[in-house]
CSV table of C-alpha atoms (C1' of nucleotides) in Angstrom, one decimal:
chain,number,residue,atom,x,y,z
A,10,MET,CA,-91.4,37.9,87.9
A,11,ASP,CA,-90.2,40.4,85.8
A,12,ALA,CA,-91.3,43.7,87.1
A,13,ASP,CA,-91.7,42.3,90.4
A,14,GLU,CA,-87.8,41.8,90.8
A,15,GLN,CA,-86.7,45.2,89.3
A,16,GLY,CA,-86.1,47.8,91.6
A,17,LEU,CA,-88.6,50.4,92.2
A,18,ARG,CA,-87.2,53.0,89.9
A,19,ALA,CA,-87.5,50.7,86.9
A,20,ARG,CA,-91.1,49.6,88.0
A,21,LEU,CA,-92.0,53.1,88.2
A,22,VAL,CA,-90.7,53.9,84.7
A,23,ALA,CA,-92.3,50.9,83.3
A,24,ALA,CA,-95.7,51.9,84.8
A,25,GLY,CA,-95.2,55.4,83.4
A,26,VAL,CA,-94.4,53.8,79.8
A,27,ASP,CA,-97.6,51.5,80.0
A,28,LEU,CA,-99.6,54.6,81.0
A,29,VAL,CA,-98.6,57.1,78.5
A,30,LEU,CA,-98.9,54.3,75.8
A,31,SER,CA,-102.3,53.3,76.7
A,32,GLU,CA,-104.1,56.4,78.2
A,33,GLY,CA,-102.0,59.2,76.6
A,34,GLN,CA,-99.9,62.2,77.7
A,35,SER,CA,-102.1,63.8,80.1
A,36,ALA,CA,-102.8,60.7,82.4
A,37,VAL,CA,-99.3,60.3,83.3
A,38,SER,CA,-99.5,61.7,87.0
A,39,LEU,CA,-97.2,61.1,89.6
A,40,ARG,CA,-99.8,59.4,92.0
A,41,GLU,CA,-101.2,57.1,89.2
A,42,ILE,CA,-98.1,55.7,88.4
A,43,ALA,CA,-97.1,55.2,92.1
A,44,ARG,CA,-100.6,53.4,92.2
A,45,ARG,CA,-99.8,51.1,89.5
A,46,ALA,CA,-96.7,50.4,90.8
A,47,GLY,CA,-98.3,49.6,94.2
A,48,VAL,CA,-96.5,52.0,96.3
A,49,SER,CA,-97.6,55.0,98.1
A,50,HIS,CA,-97.7,58.5,96.2
A,51,GLY,CA,-94.6,59.7,98.1
A,52,ALA,CA,-92.4,56.6,97.1
A,53,PRO,CA,-91.3,58.1,93.5
A,54,ARG,CA,-89.7,61.0,95.3
A,55,ARG,CA,-86.8,58.8,96.5
A,56,TYR,CA,-85.8,58.1,92.8
A,57,PHE,CA,-87.6,61.3,90.8
A,58,PRO,CA,-87.3,64.4,93.0
A,59,THR,CA,-90.0,66.1,90.7
A,60,HIS,CA,-92.6,65.0,88.5
A,61,VAL,CA,-90.5,66.5,85.6
A,62,ASP,CA,-87.7,64.2,86.4
A,63,LEU,CA,-90.2,61.1,86.2
A,64,LEU,CA,-91.6,62.2,82.9
A,65,SER,CA,-88.1,62.7,81.6
A,66,ALA,CA,-87.2,59.3,82.3
A,67,ILE,CA,-90.4,58.0,80.6
A,68,ALA,CA,-89.5,60.1,77.6
A,69,ARG,CA,-86.1,58.7,77.7
A,70,GLU,CA,-87.5,55.1,77.3
A,71,GLY,CA,-89.5,56.5,74.3
A,72,PHE,CA,-86.3,57.8,72.5
A,73,ALA,CA,-84.5,54.5,73.5
A,74,ASP,CA,-87.7,52.6,71.9
A,75,LEU,CA,-87.4,54.7,68.8
A,76,THR,CA,-83.8,54.4,68.5
A,77,ALA,CA,-83.9,50.7,68.6
A,78,ARG,CA,-86.4,50.6,65.8
A,79,VAL,CA,-84.5,52.8,63.6
A,80,GLU,CA,-81.4,50.7,64.0
A,81,GLN,CA,-83.2,47.4,63.5
A,82,THR,CA,-84.7,49.1,60.2
A,83,MET,CA,-81.2,50.0,59.3
A,84,ARG,CA,-80.2,46.4,59.8
A,85,ASP,CA,-83.1,45.1,57.8
A,86,VAL,CA,-82.9,47.5,54.9
A,87,ASP,CA,-79.5,47.0,53.4
A,88,ALA,CA,-80.0,48.9,50.2
A,89,ASP,CA,-78.8,52.2,48.6
A,90,PRO,CA,-78.8,55.0,51.1
A,91,ARG,CA,-81.8,56.7,49.6
A,92,THR,CA,-83.9,53.5,50.3
A,93,ARG,CA,-82.4,53.5,53.6
A,94,LEU,CA,-83.4,56.9,54.2
A,95,THR,CA,-87.0,56.4,53.1
A,96,ALA,CA,-87.2,53.3,55.4
A,97,LEU,CA,-86.0,55.5,58.4
A,98,ALA,CA,-88.4,58.1,57.6
A,99,ARG,CA,-91.3,55.5,57.8
A,100,THR,CA,-90.1,54.0,60.9
A,101,TYR,CA,-90.1,57.5,62.4
A,102,LEU,CA,-93.8,58.4,61.0
A,103,ASP,CA,-95.0,55.0,62.0
A,104,PHE,CA,-93.7,55.2,65.7
A,105,ALA,CA,-95.3,58.7,66.0
A,106,ALA,CA,-98.9,57.5,64.7
A,107,ALA,CA,-98.6,54.4,66.9
A,108,HIS,CA,-97.2,55.8,70.0
A,109,ARG,CA,-98.9,59.4,69.8
A,110,GLY,CA,-98.9,60.0,73.5
A,111,MET,CA,-95.3,58.9,74.0
A,112,PHE,CA,-94.2,60.9,70.9
A,113,GLU,CA,-95.7,64.1,72.4
A,114,LEU,CA,-94.1,63.4,75.6
A,115,MET,CA,-90.7,63.0,74.0
A,116,PHE,CA,-90.8,66.4,72.4
A,117,ARG,CA,-92.5,68.4,75.2
A,118,HIS,CA,-90.3,71.5,75.2
A,119,ASP,CA,-90.6,71.9,78.8
A,120,LEU,CA,-89.0,68.5,79.6
A,121,LEU,CA,-86.2,69.2,76.9
A,122,ALA,CA,-85.8,72.5,78.3
A,123,SER,CA,-85.3,71.0,81.7
A,124,GLY,CA,-82.3,69.4,81.2
A,125,ARG,CA,-83.4,66.6,83.4
A,126,LEU,CA,-81.6,63.3,82.5
A,127,ARG,CA,-79.9,65.1,79.6
A,128,LEU,CA,-83.0,64.5,77.7
A,129,ARG,CA,-82.4,66.6,74.6
A,130,GLU,CA,-79.0,64.6,74.2
A,131,THR,CA,-80.7,61.3,74.4
A,132,SER,CA,-82.1,62.3,70.8
A,133,LEU,CA,-78.8,62.8,69.4
A,134,PRO,CA,-77.9,59.3,67.9
A,135,LEU,CA,-81.1,59.3,66.4
A,136,PHE,CA,-80.6,62.3,64.4
A,137,ALA,CA,-77.1,61.1,63.8
A,138,VAL,CA,-78.3,58.1,62.0
A,139,LEU,CA,-80.3,60.4,59.7
A,140,ALA,CA,-77.4,62.9,59.2
A,141,ASP,CA,-75.3,60.3,58.3
A,142,LEU,CA,-77.6,58.9,55.4
A,143,VAL,CA,-78.3,62.4,54.2
A,144,ALA,CA,-74.6,63.1,53.9
A,145,GLN,CA,-74.5,60.1,51.7
A,146,VAL,CA,-77.2,61.1,49.3
A,147,ARG,CA,-76.3,64.9,49.2
A,148,ARG,CA,-75.8,66.4,45.9
A,149,PRO,CA,-73.3,69.0,45.3
A,150,THR,CA,-75.6,71.7,44.6
A,151,ASP,CA,-77.6,71.0,47.9
A,152,ALA,CA,-77.5,72.9,51.1
A,153,PRO,CA,-74.7,71.8,53.3
A,154,ALA,CA,-75.0,68.5,54.9
A,155,ALA,CA,-76.1,69.7,58.4
A,156,VAL,CA,-78.6,72.0,56.9
A,157,LEU,CA,-80.0,69.6,54.6
A,158,ALA,CA,-80.5,67.1,57.4
A,159,GLY,CA,-82.0,69.7,59.8
A,160,ALA,CA,-84.3,70.7,57.0
A,161,LEU,CA,-85.2,67.0,56.3
A,162,TRP,CA,-85.7,66.1,60.2
A,163,ALA,CA,-88.1,69.1,60.2
A,164,ASN,CA,-90.2,68.0,57.5
A,165,LEU,CA,-90.5,64.8,59.0
A,166,HIS,CA,-91.6,65.9,62.4
A,167,GLY,CA,-94.0,68.4,60.9
A,168,ILE,CA,-95.5,65.6,58.9
A,169,ALA,CA,-95.8,63.5,62.0
A,170,GLN,CA,-97.4,66.5,64.0
A,171,LEU,CA,-100.0,67.5,61.1
A,172,TRP,CA,-100.6,63.9,60.4
A,173,ALA,CA,-101.2,63.2,64.3
A,174,TRP,CA,-103.9,66.0,64.5
A,175,GLY,CA,-105.7,65.4,61.4
A,176,SER,CA,-105.8,68.9,59.9
A,177,LEU,CA,-104.0,67.6,56.8
A,178,PRO,CA,-106.6,65.6,55.4
A,179,LEU,CA,-109.2,68.2,56.0
A,180,ALA,CA,-106.8,70.8,54.2
A,181,THR,CA,-105.3,69.0,51.6
A,182,GLY,CA,-108.4,66.7,50.9
A,183,ALA,CA,-107.5,63.4,52.3
A,184,THR,CA,-104.6,62.5,50.5
A,185,ASP,CA,-102.9,59.2,50.6
A,186,ASP,CA,-100.6,58.9,53.7
A,187,ASP,CA,-97.6,58.2,51.9
A,188,ALA,CA,-98.1,61.2,49.3
A,189,LEU,CA,-96.5,63.7,51.7
A,190,LEU,CA,-93.6,61.8,53.0
A,191,ARG,CA,-92.7,60.8,49.1
A,192,ALA,CA,-93.0,64.5,48.5
A,193,ALA,CA,-90.9,65.7,51.2
A,194,LEU,CA,-88.1,63.2,50.3
A,195,ASP,CA,-88.1,63.9,46.9
A,196,ALA,CA,-88.1,67.6,47.3
A,197,HIS,CA,-85.1,67.7,49.6
A,198,LEU,CA,-83.2,64.6,48.1
A,199,GLY,CA,-84.3,64.8,44.7
A,200,PRO,CA,-86.5,62.4,42.5
A,201,SER,CA,-86.4,58.9,43.9
A,202,PRO,CA,-84.6,56.5,41.6
A,203,ALA,CA,-86.8,54.6,39.4
B,29,MET,CA,-112.1,101.6,79.2
B,30,ASP,CA,-111.9,99.0,76.7
B,31,ALA,CA,-111.9,95.7,78.4
B,32,ASP,CA,-114.4,97.1,81.2
B,33,GLU,CA,-117.0,97.8,78.9
B,34,GLN,CA,-116.7,94.3,77.0
B,35,GLY,CA,-118.8,91.6,78.2
B,36,LEU,CA,-117.1,89.0,80.7
B,37,ARG,CA,-116.8,86.6,77.8
B,38,ALA,CA,-114.7,88.8,75.8
B,39,ARG,CA,-112.7,89.7,79.5
B,40,LEU,CA,-112.0,86.0,80.0
B,41,VAL,CA,-110.5,85.6,76.6
B,42,ALA,CA,-108.5,88.8,76.6
B,43,ALA,CA,-107.2,87.7,80.0
B,44,GLY,CA,-106.3,84.2,79.0
B,45,VAL,CA,-104.5,85.6,75.9
B,46,ASP,CA,-102.4,87.8,78.1
B,47,LEU,CA,-101.8,85.1,80.3
B,48,VAL,CA,-100.4,82.6,77.9
B,49,LEU,CA,-98.5,85.2,76.0
B,50,SER,CA,-96.8,86.4,79.2
B,51,GLU,CA,-96.7,83.1,81.2
B,52,GLY,CA,-97.0,80.6,79.0
B,53,GLN,CA,-99.2,77.6,78.2
B,54,SER,CA,-99.2,75.8,81.6
B,55,ALA,CA,-100.0,78.9,83.5
B,56,VAL,CA,-103.6,79.4,81.7
B,57,SER,CA,-105.7,78.0,84.3
B,58,LEU,CA,-109.3,78.5,84.7
B,59,ARG,CA,-109.2,80.1,88.1
B,60,GLU,CA,-106.1,82.4,87.3
B,61,ILE,CA,-108.0,83.5,84.3
B,62,ALA,CA,-110.9,84.3,86.3
B,63,ARG,CA,-108.9,86.2,88.9
B,64,ARG,CA,-107.6,88.4,86.5
B,65,ALA,CA,-110.9,89.1,85.0
B,66,GLY,CA,-112.0,90.1,88.6
B,67,VAL,CA,-114.7,87.4,88.9
B,68,SER,CA,-115.1,84.4,90.9
B,69,HIS,CA,-113.8,80.9,89.7
B,70,GLY,CA,-117.1,79.7,88.8
B,71,ALA,CA,-118.1,82.5,86.3
B,72,PRO,CA,-116.4,81.5,83.3
B,73,ARG,CA,-118.6,78.4,83.3
B,74,ARG,CA,-121.6,80.5,82.1
B,75,TYR,CA,-119.7,81.1,78.9
B,76,PHE,CA,-117.2,78.1,78.8
B,77,PRO,CA,-118.7,74.9,79.9
B,78,THR,CA,-115.3,73.3,80.4
B,79,HIS,CA,-111.5,74.4,80.6
B,80,VAL,CA,-111.1,73.2,77.0
B,81,ASP,CA,-113.9,75.5,75.6
B,82,LEU,CA,-111.9,78.5,77.2
B,83,LEU,CA,-108.5,77.4,76.0
B,84,SER,CA,-110.1,76.7,72.5
B,85,ALA,CA,-111.4,80.4,72.3
B,86,ILE,CA,-107.9,81.5,73.4
B,87,ALA,CA,-106.3,79.7,70.8
B,88,ARG,CA,-108.9,80.7,68.3
B,89,GLU,CA,-107.5,84.5,69.1
B,90,GLY,CA,-104.3,83.2,68.4
B,91,PHE,CA,-105.2,82.0,64.8
B,92,ALA,CA,-106.9,85.1,64.2
B,93,ASP,CA,-103.7,87.1,65.0
B,94,LEU,CA,-101.4,84.9,62.9
B,95,THR,CA,-103.9,85.1,60.1
B,96,ALA,CA,-104.1,88.8,60.4
B,97,ARG,CA,-100.5,89.2,60.4
B,98,VAL,CA,-100.1,87.1,57.3
B,99,GLU,CA,-102.6,89.0,55.5
B,100,GLN,CA,-100.8,92.1,56.6
B,101,THR,CA,-97.6,90.7,55.1
B,102,MET,CA,-99.3,89.7,51.8
B,103,ARG,CA,-100.4,93.5,51.7
B,104,ASP,CA,-96.8,94.8,52.5
B,105,VAL,CA,-95.1,92.4,50.1
B,106,ASP,CA,-96.3,93.1,46.6
B,107,ALA,CA,-94.0,90.9,44.5
B,108,ASP,CA,-93.9,87.7,42.6
B,109,PRO,CA,-95.5,84.6,44.3
B,110,ARG,CA,-92.1,83.2,45.4
B,111,THR,CA,-91.0,86.0,47.2
B,112,ARG,CA,-94.5,86.2,49.0
B,113,LEU,CA,-94.2,82.8,49.8
B,114,THR,CA,-90.9,83.4,51.7
B,115,ALA,CA,-92.4,86.3,53.4
B,116,LEU,CA,-95.3,84.2,54.5
B,117,ALA,CA,-93.0,81.9,55.9
B,118,ARG,CA,-91.3,84.0,57.9
B,119,THR,CA,-94.1,85.6,59.4
B,120,TYR,CA,-95.2,82.2,60.4
B,121,LEU,CA,-91.9,81.5,61.9
B,122,ASP,CA,-91.6,84.9,63.6
B,123,PHE,CA,-95.1,84.2,65.0
B,124,ALA,CA,-93.9,80.9,66.6
B,125,ALA,CA,-90.8,82.2,67.9
B,126,ALA,CA,-92.2,85.4,69.6
B,127,HIS,CA,-95.4,83.8,70.9
B,128,ARG,CA,-94.0,80.3,71.8
B,129,GLY,CA,-96.8,79.7,74.3
B,130,MET,CA,-99.6,80.8,72.0
B,131,PHE,CA,-98.3,78.7,69.3
B,132,GLU,CA,-98.1,75.6,71.3
B,133,LEU,CA,-101.8,76.3,72.8
B,134,MET,CA,-103.0,76.6,69.0
B,135,PHE,CA,-101.6,73.2,68.0
B,136,ARG,CA,-102.6,71.2,71.0
B,137,HIS,CA,-104.0,68.2,69.5
B,138,ASP,CA,-106.4,67.7,72.3
B,139,LEU,CA,-107.9,71.1,71.7
B,140,LEU,CA,-108.1,70.6,68.0
B,141,ALA,CA,-109.5,66.8,68.4
B,142,SER,CA,-112.2,68.2,70.9
B,143,GLY,CA,-113.7,70.0,68.2
B,144,ARG,CA,-114.6,73.0,70.5
B,145,LEU,CA,-115.5,76.1,68.5
B,146,ARG,CA,-114.3,74.4,65.5
B,147,LEU,CA,-110.9,75.2,66.2
B,148,ARG,CA,-109.4,73.2,63.3
B,149,GLU,CA,-111.6,74.9,60.8
B,150,THR,CA,-110.2,78.1,62.0
B,151,SER,CA,-106.8,77.2,60.8
B,152,LEU,CA,-108.0,76.8,57.3
B,153,PRO,CA,-107.9,80.2,55.7
B,154,LEU,CA,-104.3,80.3,56.9
B,155,PHE,CA,-103.6,77.1,55.1
B,156,ALA,CA,-105.5,78.5,52.1
B,157,VAL,CA,-103.4,81.5,51.6
B,158,LEU,CA,-100.4,79.3,51.4
B,159,ALA,CA,-101.9,76.8,49.3
B,160,ASP,CA,-102.9,79.5,46.8
B,161,LEU,CA,-99.3,80.9,46.7
B,162,VAL,CA,-97.9,77.4,46.3
B,163,ALA,CA,-100.2,76.6,43.4
B,164,GLN,CA,-98.6,79.7,41.5
B,165,VAL,CA,-95.2,78.7,42.0
B,166,ARG,CA,-95.7,75.0,41.4
B,167,ARG,CA,-93.9,73.5,38.4
B,168,PRO,CA,-95.2,70.9,36.1
B,169,THR,CA,-92.9,68.1,37.6
B,170,ASP,CA,-93.8,68.9,41.1
B,171,ALA,CA,-96.3,66.9,43.4
B,172,PRO,CA,-100.0,67.7,43.2
B,173,ALA,CA,-100.6,71.4,44.4
B,174,ALA,CA,-102.4,70.1,47.6
B,175,VAL,CA,-99.5,67.6,48.6
B,176,LEU,CA,-97.0,70.1,47.8
B,177,ALA,CA,-98.6,72.7,49.9
B,178,GLY,CA,-99.1,70.2,52.7
B,179,ALA,CA,-95.4,69.1,52.6
B,180,LEU,CA,-94.1,72.6,52.7
B,181,TRP,CA,-96.5,73.6,55.4
B,182,ALA,CA,-95.4,70.5,57.3
B,183,ASN,CA,-91.7,71.6,57.0
B,184,LEU,CA,-92.6,75.1,58.0
B,185,HIS,CA,-94.3,73.8,61.1
B,186,GLY,CA,-91.4,71.2,62.0
B,187,ILE,CA,-88.9,74.0,61.7
B,188,ALA,CA,-91.0,76.0,64.1
B,189,GLN,CA,-90.9,73.0,66.4
B,190,LEU,CA,-87.4,72.1,66.1
B,191,TRP,CA,-86.5,75.8,66.3
B,192,ALA,CA,-88.4,76.3,69.6
B,193,TRP,CA,-87.1,73.6,71.7
B,194,GLY,CA,-83.6,74.4,70.8
B,195,SER,CA,-82.4,70.8,69.5
B,196,LEU,CA,-81.5,72.1,66.0
B,197,PRO,CA,-78.5,74.3,66.8
B,198,LEU,CA,-77.2,71.4,69.1
B,199,ALA,CA,-77.7,68.9,66.1
B,200,THR,CA,-76.8,70.8,63.3
B,201,GLY,CA,-74.1,72.9,64.8
B,202,ALA,CA,-75.8,76.2,65.4
B,203,THR,CA,-76.6,77.2,62.0
B,204,ASP,CA,-77.9,80.7,61.0
B,205,ASP,CA,-81.6,80.9,61.8
B,206,ASP,CA,-82.6,81.6,58.1
B,207,ALA,CA,-80.5,78.6,56.8
B,208,LEU,CA,-83.1,76.0,57.3
B,209,LEU,CA,-86.0,78.1,56.2
B,210,ARG,CA,-84.2,78.9,52.8
B,211,ALA,CA,-83.2,75.2,52.5
B,212,ALA,CA,-86.8,74.2,53.0
B,213,LEU,CA,-88.1,76.6,50.4
B,214,ASP,CA,-85.6,75.7,47.9
B,215,ALA,CA,-86.3,72.1,48.3
B,216,HIS,CA,-89.9,72.1,47.9
B,217,LEU,CA,-90.1,75.1,45.2
B,218,GLY,CA,-86.9,74.9,43.3
B,219,PRO,CA,-83.8,77.3,43.9
B,220,SER,CA,-84.9,80.9,44.5
B,221,PRO,CA,-84.7,83.3,41.7
B,222,ALA,CA,-81.5,85.5,42.0
C,25,DC,C1',-73.8,39.9,120.3
C,26,DG,C1',-76.2,44.4,120.3
C,27,DC,C1',-76.9,48.6,118.6
C,28,DG,C1',-77.0,53.0,116.2
C,29,DG,C1',-78.0,54.6,111.6
C,30,DG,C1',-79.1,55.2,107.3
C,31,DA,C1',-81.8,53.5,102.9
C,32,DG,C1',-86.3,53.2,101.4
C,33,DG,C1',-91.3,53.6,101.7
C,34,DT,C1',-95.6,55.4,104.4
C,35,DA,C1',-98.9,58.7,105.8
C,36,DG,C1',-100.6,63.1,106.4
C,37,DA,C1',-100.9,68.0,105.1
C,38,DC,C1',-101.0,72.1,101.8
C,39,DA,C1',-101.8,74.9,98.2
C,40,DG,C1',-103.6,74.6,93.9
C,41,DT,C1',-106.6,72.8,90.1
C,42,DG,C1',-111.2,71.6,87.2
C,43,DT,C1',-116.1,70.5,87.7
C,44,DC,C1',-120.5,70.6,90.1
C,45,DT,C1',-124.3,72.4,92.7
C,46,DA,C1',-127.0,75.1,95.4
C,47,DC,C1',-127.9,79.8,96.2
C,48,DG,C1',-128.2,84.7,95.5
C,49,DT,C1',-129.4,89.2,93.1
C,50,DC,C1',-130.2,91.8,89.9
C,51,DG,C1',-133.2,93.6,85.5
C,52,DC,C1',-136.6,92.9,82.1
C,53,DC,C1',-141.0,91.7,80.4
C,54,DT,C1',-145.8,90.8,80.7
D,10,DA,C1',-146.4,94.1,90.9
D,11,DG,C1',-144.6,89.9,90.3
D,12,DG,C1',-142.2,86.3,88.4
D,13,DC,C1',-138.8,84.6,85.9
D,14,DG,C1',-134.4,84.0,83.6
D,15,DA,C1',-129.7,85.7,83.1
D,16,DC,C1',-125.5,86.3,85.6
D,17,DG,C1',-122.6,85.6,89.0
D,18,DT,C1',-121.0,84.0,94.1
D,19,DA,C1',-119.6,80.4,97.3
D,20,DG,C1',-118.6,76.1,98.8
D,21,DA,C1',-117.7,71.4,98.1
D,22,DC,C1',-115.5,67.4,95.9
D,23,DA,C1',-111.7,64.5,94.0
D,24,DC,C1',-107.7,65.2,92.1
D,25,DT,C1',-103.0,67.0,91.5
D,26,DG,C1',-97.4,67.7,92.7
D,27,DT,C1',-94.8,68.7,96.6
D,28,DC,C1',-93.0,69.0,101.5
D,29,DT,C1',-92.5,66.8,106.2
D,30,DA,C1',-92.3,63.9,110.0
D,31,DC,C1',-92.4,59.2,111.0
D,32,DC,C1',-91.7,54.3,110.7
D,33,DT,C1',-89.1,50.2,109.8
D,34,DC,C1',-86.0,47.0,108.5
D,35,DC,C1',-81.3,45.7,107.5
D,36,DC,C1',-76.2,46.2,107.7
D,37,DG,C1',-71.9,47.3,109.7
D,38,DC,C1',-69.4,48.4,113.5
D,39,DG,C1',-67.7,48.5,118.2
DNA sequence: CGCGGGAGGTAGACAGTGTCTACGTCGCCT
DNA sequence: AGGCGACGTAGACACTGTCTACCTCCCGCG
């Protein structure tokens, strides 16, 4: 009595989210979503002209979820900016690890490039939170705030990627999961306090 | 009189490489490759039991190409390790930008996870070159060499990704392409000499 | 009150895909 | 000479995304 009362559009997106979370990115077909939503394969077309539109809507949900988690973390961790930044980074990486399929979907460049549902813009608030914190901890000799934030974000994202496909342990010798993160933060922001 | 005299296996891979370079990752279908190689759609199966096997073979070619470029760079740039590392990073990013489809294919986690053709292992020599240089420039207070190299690799990879789908200029304000790279190298390895 | 019309969903067709299987068709080796 | 194995063909199957014709209600209007 929740999904049933929503419109079909919302049910389709919800079914897609479930699907990508449980079965992975490649399982998110138009027809399977329609099946799970209990409608014919042509029905989604009313709301999503093309498959990419539906996928973009699902990815949006992913960004909304991640953004909500990050904001929750920001509420939970009321400390110095450096600590908050570390918590943010952990939230980001935890999300990527726990929802691999969704994470992949969110950053599929063909979806972002399609411009459907202004997907790329959806990720901006997320980046803004990071950029804001970075600006607070930036030292005078560091790169400009925007560049510093971009470089750190790239590092985070790269760790999530490499971490996801398991080449890192193989290449670096199965290091602790947090070691890379700490190294990255220390590198960009200076050694962590105490 | 080059591809014609090779066996079908090599022709299939070559056709696949052409395809991914010119049309992108999504265009690399089994049947299209077979068509370009001038054989029936069932022929590839003799050499590649499944589509993933063929894709893995194509990705391998990509790793071979990138590795060759990196080694060429190492031959060309005979300077201090820091400078060589910068050159390596540029080669990596240039490759990602110039051969986007191939780069995506190479790091598709479903291919790497499939273990076909030991694809993941194919990337190790590449990482080894980076790790070797990193070890040379590492300062005593830095993280262990393996972690440092991993973190730097992740940063490189992340820059390549974010750079590829164009969110960075939007989020950071269209910074110079090299700024992020320099910031990353400086962060992990210390300020560049001179 | 009746009745058009549109919103919202169905159902079938089409081209394309990966995989599987049965079938040829050579050439090589005993 | 004869068989056999490597190599490639051809068709089927289930599945995909997209397109189009249809159907079926409900709502507002005359």
